[in-house]
């Protein structure tokens, strides 16, 4: 699998999310500042609620913008056994039942599933519990964490 191609897919998803969040922020701002939403009495809170929504949407836009910048700066490198798993690594794990899964470890803020042909790749951030456990690991290492209400075990099979 081509890590650069995966990164381009992540960037495209993040850009689409940013565009959508930007439109939602503009809409929320228009609603908050529309003359029909001016409070007529102290119990009329529609304008205030719309302002809170607009503020939250603006924060979401900024978070996505920062995530996009961070992902654009990521330079995936070939796996270095001296360093272990690092940002940009493409990792194959086996769960306790022997089912394989591919992960792309990146900066925080971009959890999504990508598809390369028939292969699914889960993008996880380095701040996620599984992401933190994987940093510095090598093929053959085993990790264990509490997920979905139970203890789960994985083996690092391959790192690209």
PDB file of C-alpha atoms in Angstrom:
ATOM      1  CA  UNK A   1       0.000   0.000   0.000  1.00  0.00           C
ATOM      2  CA  UNK A   2       1.128   3.518  -0.763  1.00  0.00           C
ATOM      3  CA  UNK A   3       1.240   5.705   2.366  1.00  0.00           C
ATOM      4  CA  UNK A   4       1.321   8.880   0.279  1.00  0.00           C
ATOM      5  CA  UNK A   5      -1.902   7.848  -1.445  1.00  0.00           C
ATOM      6  CA  UNK A   6      -3.486   7.172   1.954  1.00  0.00           C
ATOM      7  CA  UNK A   7      -2.336  10.560   3.215  1.00  0.00           C
ATOM      8  CA  UNK A   8      -3.913  12.217   0.158  1.00  0.00           C
ATOM      9  CA  UNK A   9      -7.199  10.477   0.982  1.00  0.00           C
ATOM     10  CA  UNK A  10      -6.985  11.740   4.574  1.00  0.00           C
ATOM     11  CA  UNK A  11      -6.341  15.274   3.318  1.00  0.00           C
ATOM     12  CA  UNK A  12      -9.307  15.063   0.932  1.00  0.00           C
ATOM     13  CA  UNK A  13     -11.601  13.854   3.746  1.00  0.00           C
ATOM     14  CA  UNK A  14     -10.373  16.573   6.092  1.00  0.00           C
ATOM     15  CA  UNK A  15     -10.828  19.263   3.425  1.00  0.00           C
ATOM     16  CA  UNK A  16     -14.398  18.081   2.773  1.00  0.00           C
ATOM     17  CA  UNK A  17     -15.100  18.111   6.519  1.00  0.00           C
ATOM     18  CA  UNK A  18     -13.613  21.606   6.794  1.00  0.00           C
ATOM     19  CA  UNK A  19     -15.708  22.892   3.889  1.00  0.00           C
ATOM     20  CA  UNK A  20     -18.860  21.435   5.427  1.00  0.00           C
ATOM     21  CA  UNK A  21     -18.034  22.826   8.888  1.00  0.00           C
ATOM     22  CA  UNK A  22     -17.296  26.238   7.368  1.00  0.00           C
ATOM     23  CA  UNK A  23     -20.718  26.281   5.679  1.00  0.00           C
ATOM     24  CA  UNK A  24     -22.371  25.235   8.953  1.00  0.00           C
ATOM     25  CA  UNK A  25     -20.517  28.018  10.801  1.00  0.00           C
ATOM     26  CA  UNK A  26     -21.653  30.608   8.258  1.00  0.00           C
ATOM     27  CA  UNK A  27     -25.229  29.395   8.523  1.00  0.00           C
ATOM     28  CA  UNK A  28     -25.119  29.443  12.334  1.00  0.00           C
ATOM     29  CA  UNK A  29     -23.648  32.953  12.289  1.00  0.00           C
ATOM     30  CA  UNK A  30     -26.396  34.162   9.938  1.00  0.00           C
ATOM     31  CA  UNK A  31     -29.025  32.654  12.210  1.00  0.00           C
ATOM     32  CA  UNK A  32     -27.474  34.211  15.315  1.00  0.00           C
ATOM     33  CA  UNK A  33     -27.324  37.680  13.772  1.00  0.00           C
ATOM     34  CA  UNK A  34     -30.640  37.627  11.881  1.00  0.00           C
ATOM     35  CA  UNK A  35     -33.079  40.348  12.946  1.00  0.00           C
ATOM     36  CA  UNK A  36     -35.832  37.789  13.603  1.00  0.00           C
ATOM     37  CA  UNK A  37     -33.719  36.312  16.408  1.00  0.00           C
ATOM     38  CA  UNK A  38     -33.425  39.497  18.448  1.00  0.00           C
ATOM     39  CA  UNK A  39     -34.754  38.751  21.923  1.00  0.00           C
ATOM     40  CA  UNK A  40     -38.183  40.264  22.606  1.00  0.00           C
ATOM     41  CA  UNK A  41     -38.031  39.507  26.340  1.00  0.00           C
ATOM     42  CA  UNK A  42     -35.747  37.830  28.869  1.00  0.00           C
ATOM     43  CA  UNK A  43     -37.251  34.403  28.121  1.00  0.00           C
ATOM     44  CA  UNK A  44     -36.609  34.606  24.384  1.00  0.00           C
ATOM     45  CA  UNK A  45     -33.295  32.775  24.063  1.00  0.00           C
ATOM     46  CA  UNK A  46     -33.312  31.741  20.401  1.00  0.00           C
ATOM     47  CA  UNK A  47     -30.691  34.347  19.471  1.00  0.00           C
ATOM     48  CA  UNK A  48     -28.486  33.371  22.418  1.00  0.00           C
ATOM     49  CA  UNK A  49     -28.730  29.689  21.553  1.00  0.00           C
ATOM     50  CA  UNK A  50     -27.871  30.448  17.934  1.00  0.00           C
ATOM     51  CA  UNK A  51     -24.840  32.474  19.098  1.00  0.00           C
ATOM     52  CA  UNK A  52     -23.624  29.516  21.188  1.00  0.00           C
ATOM     53  CA  UNK A  53     -24.036  27.246  18.161  1.00  0.00           C
ATOM     54  CA  UNK A  54     -22.149  29.706  15.940  1.00  0.00           C
ATOM     55  CA  UNK A  55     -19.320  29.864  18.484  1.00  0.00           C
ATOM     56  CA  UNK A  56     -19.074  26.076  18.632  1.00  0.00           C
ATOM     57  CA  UNK A  57     -19.095  25.816  14.844  1.00  0.00           C
ATOM     58  CA  UNK A  58     -16.301  28.389  14.609  1.00  0.00           C
ATOM     59  CA  UNK A  59     -14.202  26.353  17.079  1.00  0.00           C
ATOM     60  CA  UNK A  60     -14.845  23.204  15.022  1.00  0.00           C
ATOM     61  CA  UNK A  61     -13.676  24.978  11.861  1.00  0.00           C
ATOM     62  CA  UNK A  62     -10.454  26.041  13.593  1.00  0.00           C
ATOM     63  CA  UNK A  63      -9.826  22.514  14.935  1.00  0.00           C
ATOM     64  CA  UNK A  64     -10.268  21.052  11.451  1.00  0.00           C
ATOM     65  CA  UNK A  65      -8.028  23.720   9.948  1.00  0.00           C
ATOM     66  CA  UNK A  66      -5.261  22.869  12.448  1.00  0.00           C
ATOM     67  CA  UNK A  67      -5.688  19.127  11.838  1.00  0.00           C
ATOM     68  CA  UNK A  68      -5.434  19.691   8.092  1.00  0.00           C
ATOM     69  CA  UNK A  69      -2.239  21.732   8.525  1.00  0.00           C
ATOM     70  CA  UNK A  70      -0.700  19.027  10.713  1.00  0.00           C
ATOM     71  CA  UNK A  71      -1.571  16.268   8.227  1.00  0.00           C
ATOM     72  CA  UNK A  72      -0.167  18.313   5.340  1.00  0.00           C
ATOM     73  CA  UNK A  73       3.135  18.605   7.209  1.00  0.00           C
ATOM     74  CA  UNK A  74       3.351  14.849   7.849  1.00  0.00           C
ATOM     75  CA  UNK A  75       6.088  13.168   5.822  1.00  0.00           C
ATOM     76  CA  UNK A  76       5.580   9.393   6.015  1.00  0.00           C
ATOM     77  CA  UNK A  77       8.930   7.612   6.036  1.00  0.00           C
ATOM     78  CA  UNK A  78       9.855   3.966   5.617  1.00  0.00           C
ATOM     79  CA  UNK A  79       9.791   1.977   8.848  1.00  0.00           C
ATOM     80  CA  UNK A  80      12.976   2.368  10.898  1.00  0.00           C
ATOM     81  CA  UNK A  81      13.577  -0.536  13.314  1.00  0.00           C
ATOM     82  CA  UNK A  82      15.815   1.675  15.473  1.00  0.00           C
ATOM     83  CA  UNK A  83      12.935   4.106  16.047  1.00  0.00           C
ATOM     84  CA  UNK A  84       9.985   1.718  16.007  1.00  0.00           C
ATOM     85  CA  UNK A  85       6.484   2.735  14.999  1.00  0.00           C
ATOM     86  CA  UNK A  86       6.207   6.487  14.451  1.00  0.00           C
ATOM     87  CA  UNK A  87       3.757   8.934  12.883  1.00  0.00           C
ATOM     88  CA  UNK A  88       3.006   8.005   9.307  1.00  0.00           C
ATOM     89  CA  UNK A  89       3.457   4.277   9.903  1.00  0.00           C
ATOM     90  CA  UNK A  90       1.174   1.817   8.169  1.00  0.00           C
ATOM     91  CA  UNK A  91       0.667  -1.059  10.600  1.00  0.00           C
ATOM     92  CA  UNK A  92      -0.881  -4.492  10.260  1.00  0.00           C
ATOM     93  CA  UNK A  93      -2.245  -5.935  13.495  1.00  0.00           C
ATOM     94  CA  UNK A  94      -3.695  -9.343  14.268  1.00  0.00           C
ATOM     95  CA  UNK A  95      -6.341  -9.553  16.961  1.00  0.00           C
ATOM     96  CA  UNK A  96      -6.662 -12.486  19.379  1.00  0.00           C
ATOM     97  CA  UNK A  97      -8.830 -14.379  16.859  1.00  0.00           C
ATOM     98  CA  UNK A  98      -6.210 -13.970  14.123  1.00  0.00           C
ATOM     99  CA  UNK A  99      -8.137 -11.338  12.152  1.00  0.00           C
ATOM    100  CA  UNK A 100      -5.850  -8.837  10.419  1.00  0.00           C
ATOM    101  CA  UNK A 101      -6.424  -5.108  10.285  1.00  0.00           C
ATOM    102  CA  UNK A 102      -4.445  -2.219   8.835  1.00  0.00           C
ATOM    103  CA  UNK A 103      -3.932   1.074  10.650  1.00  0.00           C
ATOM    104  CA  UNK A 104      -2.402   4.355   9.536  1.00  0.00           C
ATOM    105  CA  UNK A 105      -0.960   6.168  12.545  1.00  0.00           C
ATOM    106  CA  UNK A 106      -1.051   9.923  12.188  1.00  0.00           C
ATOM    107  CA  UNK A 107      -1.358  13.129  14.145  1.00  0.00           C
ATOM    108  CA  UNK A 108      -4.425  13.538  16.377  1.00  0.00           C
ATOM    109  CA  UNK A 109      -7.744  14.603  14.935  1.00  0.00           C
ATOM    110  CA  UNK A 110      -8.408  12.426  11.890  1.00  0.00           C
ATOM    111  CA  UNK A 111     -10.171   9.201  12.734  1.00  0.00           C
ATOM    112  CA  UNK A 112     -11.635   7.670   9.583  1.00  0.00           C
ATOM    113  CA  UNK A 113     -11.695   4.547   7.429  1.00  0.00           C
ATOM    114  CA  UNK A 114     -10.030   4.582   4.039  1.00  0.00           C
ATOM    115  CA  UNK A 115     -10.287   2.071   1.215  1.00  0.00           C
ATOM    116  CA  UNK A 116      -7.488   1.043  -1.122  1.00  0.00           C
ATOM    117  CA  UNK A 117      -9.001  -1.451  -3.516  1.00  0.00           C
ATOM    118  CA  UNK A 118     -10.662  -4.034  -1.307  1.00  0.00           C
ATOM    119  CA  UNK A 119      -8.428  -3.230   1.683  1.00  0.00           C
ATOM    120  CA  UNK A 120      -9.768  -1.103   4.545  1.00  0.00           C
ATOM    121  CA  UNK A 121      -7.335   1.053   6.519  1.00  0.00           C
ATOM    122  CA  UNK A 122      -8.354   2.635   9.826  1.00  0.00           C
ATOM    123  CA  UNK A 123      -6.727   6.016  10.447  1.00  0.00           C
ATOM    124  CA  UNK A 124      -5.970   6.639  14.107  1.00  0.00           C
ATOM    125  CA  UNK A 125      -4.259   9.484  15.883  1.00  0.00           C
ATOM    126  CA  UNK A 126      -1.212   9.183  18.077  1.00  0.00           C
ATOM    127  CA  UNK A 127      -3.238  10.525  21.021  1.00  0.00           C
ATOM    128  CA  UNK A 128      -5.801   7.695  20.806  1.00  0.00           C
ATOM    129  CA  UNK A 129      -5.273   4.880  23.338  1.00  0.00           C
ATOM    130  CA  UNK A 130      -4.255   2.393  20.639  1.00  0.00           C
ATOM    131  CA  UNK A 131      -2.092   5.000  18.909  1.00  0.00           C
ATOM    132  CA  UNK A 132      -0.187   5.753  22.127  1.00  0.00           C
ATOM    133  CA  UNK A 133       0.430   2.040  22.711  1.00  0.00           C
ATOM    134  CA  UNK A 134       1.759   1.518  19.185  1.00  0.00           C
ATOM    135  CA  UNK A 135       4.374   4.287  19.255  1.00  0.00           C
ATOM    136  CA  UNK A 136       7.854   2.756  19.375  1.00  0.00           C
ATOM    137  CA  UNK A 137       6.646  -0.837  18.906  1.00  0.00           C
ATOM    138  CA  UNK A 138       8.203  -3.357  16.511  1.00  0.00           C
ATOM    139  CA  UNK A 139       6.816  -6.236  14.436  1.00  0.00           C
ATOM    140  CA  UNK A 140       6.293  -9.186  16.784  1.00  0.00           C
ATOM    141  CA  UNK A 141       5.381  -6.957  19.765  1.00  0.00           C
ATOM    142  CA  UNK A 142       2.078  -7.580  21.492  1.00  0.00           C
ATOM    143  CA  UNK A 143      -0.179  -4.925  22.960  1.00  0.00           C
ATOM    144  CA  UNK A 144      -3.239  -5.085  25.118  1.00  0.00           C
ATOM    145  CA  UNK A 145      -5.852  -2.464  25.918  1.00  0.00           C
ATOM    146  CA  UNK A 146      -9.358  -2.122  27.224  1.00  0.00           C
ATOM    147  CA  UNK A 147     -11.688  -1.417  24.261  1.00  0.00           C
ATOM    148  CA  UNK A 148     -15.431  -1.756  23.846  1.00  0.00           C
ATOM    149  CA  UNK A 149     -15.894  -2.938  27.404  1.00  0.00           C
ATOM    150  CA  UNK A 150     -13.342  -5.741  27.303  1.00  0.00           C
ATOM    151  CA  UNK A 151      -9.620  -6.400  27.235  1.00  0.00           C
ATOM    152  CA  UNK A 152      -8.335  -6.798  23.692  1.00  0.00           C
ATOM    153  CA  UNK A 153      -4.991  -8.150  22.537  1.00  0.00           C
ATOM    154  CA  UNK A 154      -3.144  -7.432  19.308  1.00  0.00           C
ATOM    155  CA  UNK A 155       0.115  -8.469  17.705  1.00  0.00           C
ATOM    156  CA  UNK A 156       2.064  -6.110  15.469  1.00  0.00           C
ATOM    157  CA  UNK A 157       2.613  -8.195  12.328  1.00  0.00           C
ATOM    158  CA  UNK A 158       4.001  -5.742   9.777  1.00  0.00           C
ATOM    159  CA  UNK A 159       4.992  -2.083   9.662  1.00  0.00           C
ATOM    160  CA  UNK A 160       5.520  -0.082   6.489  1.00  0.00           C
TER     161      UNK A 160
END
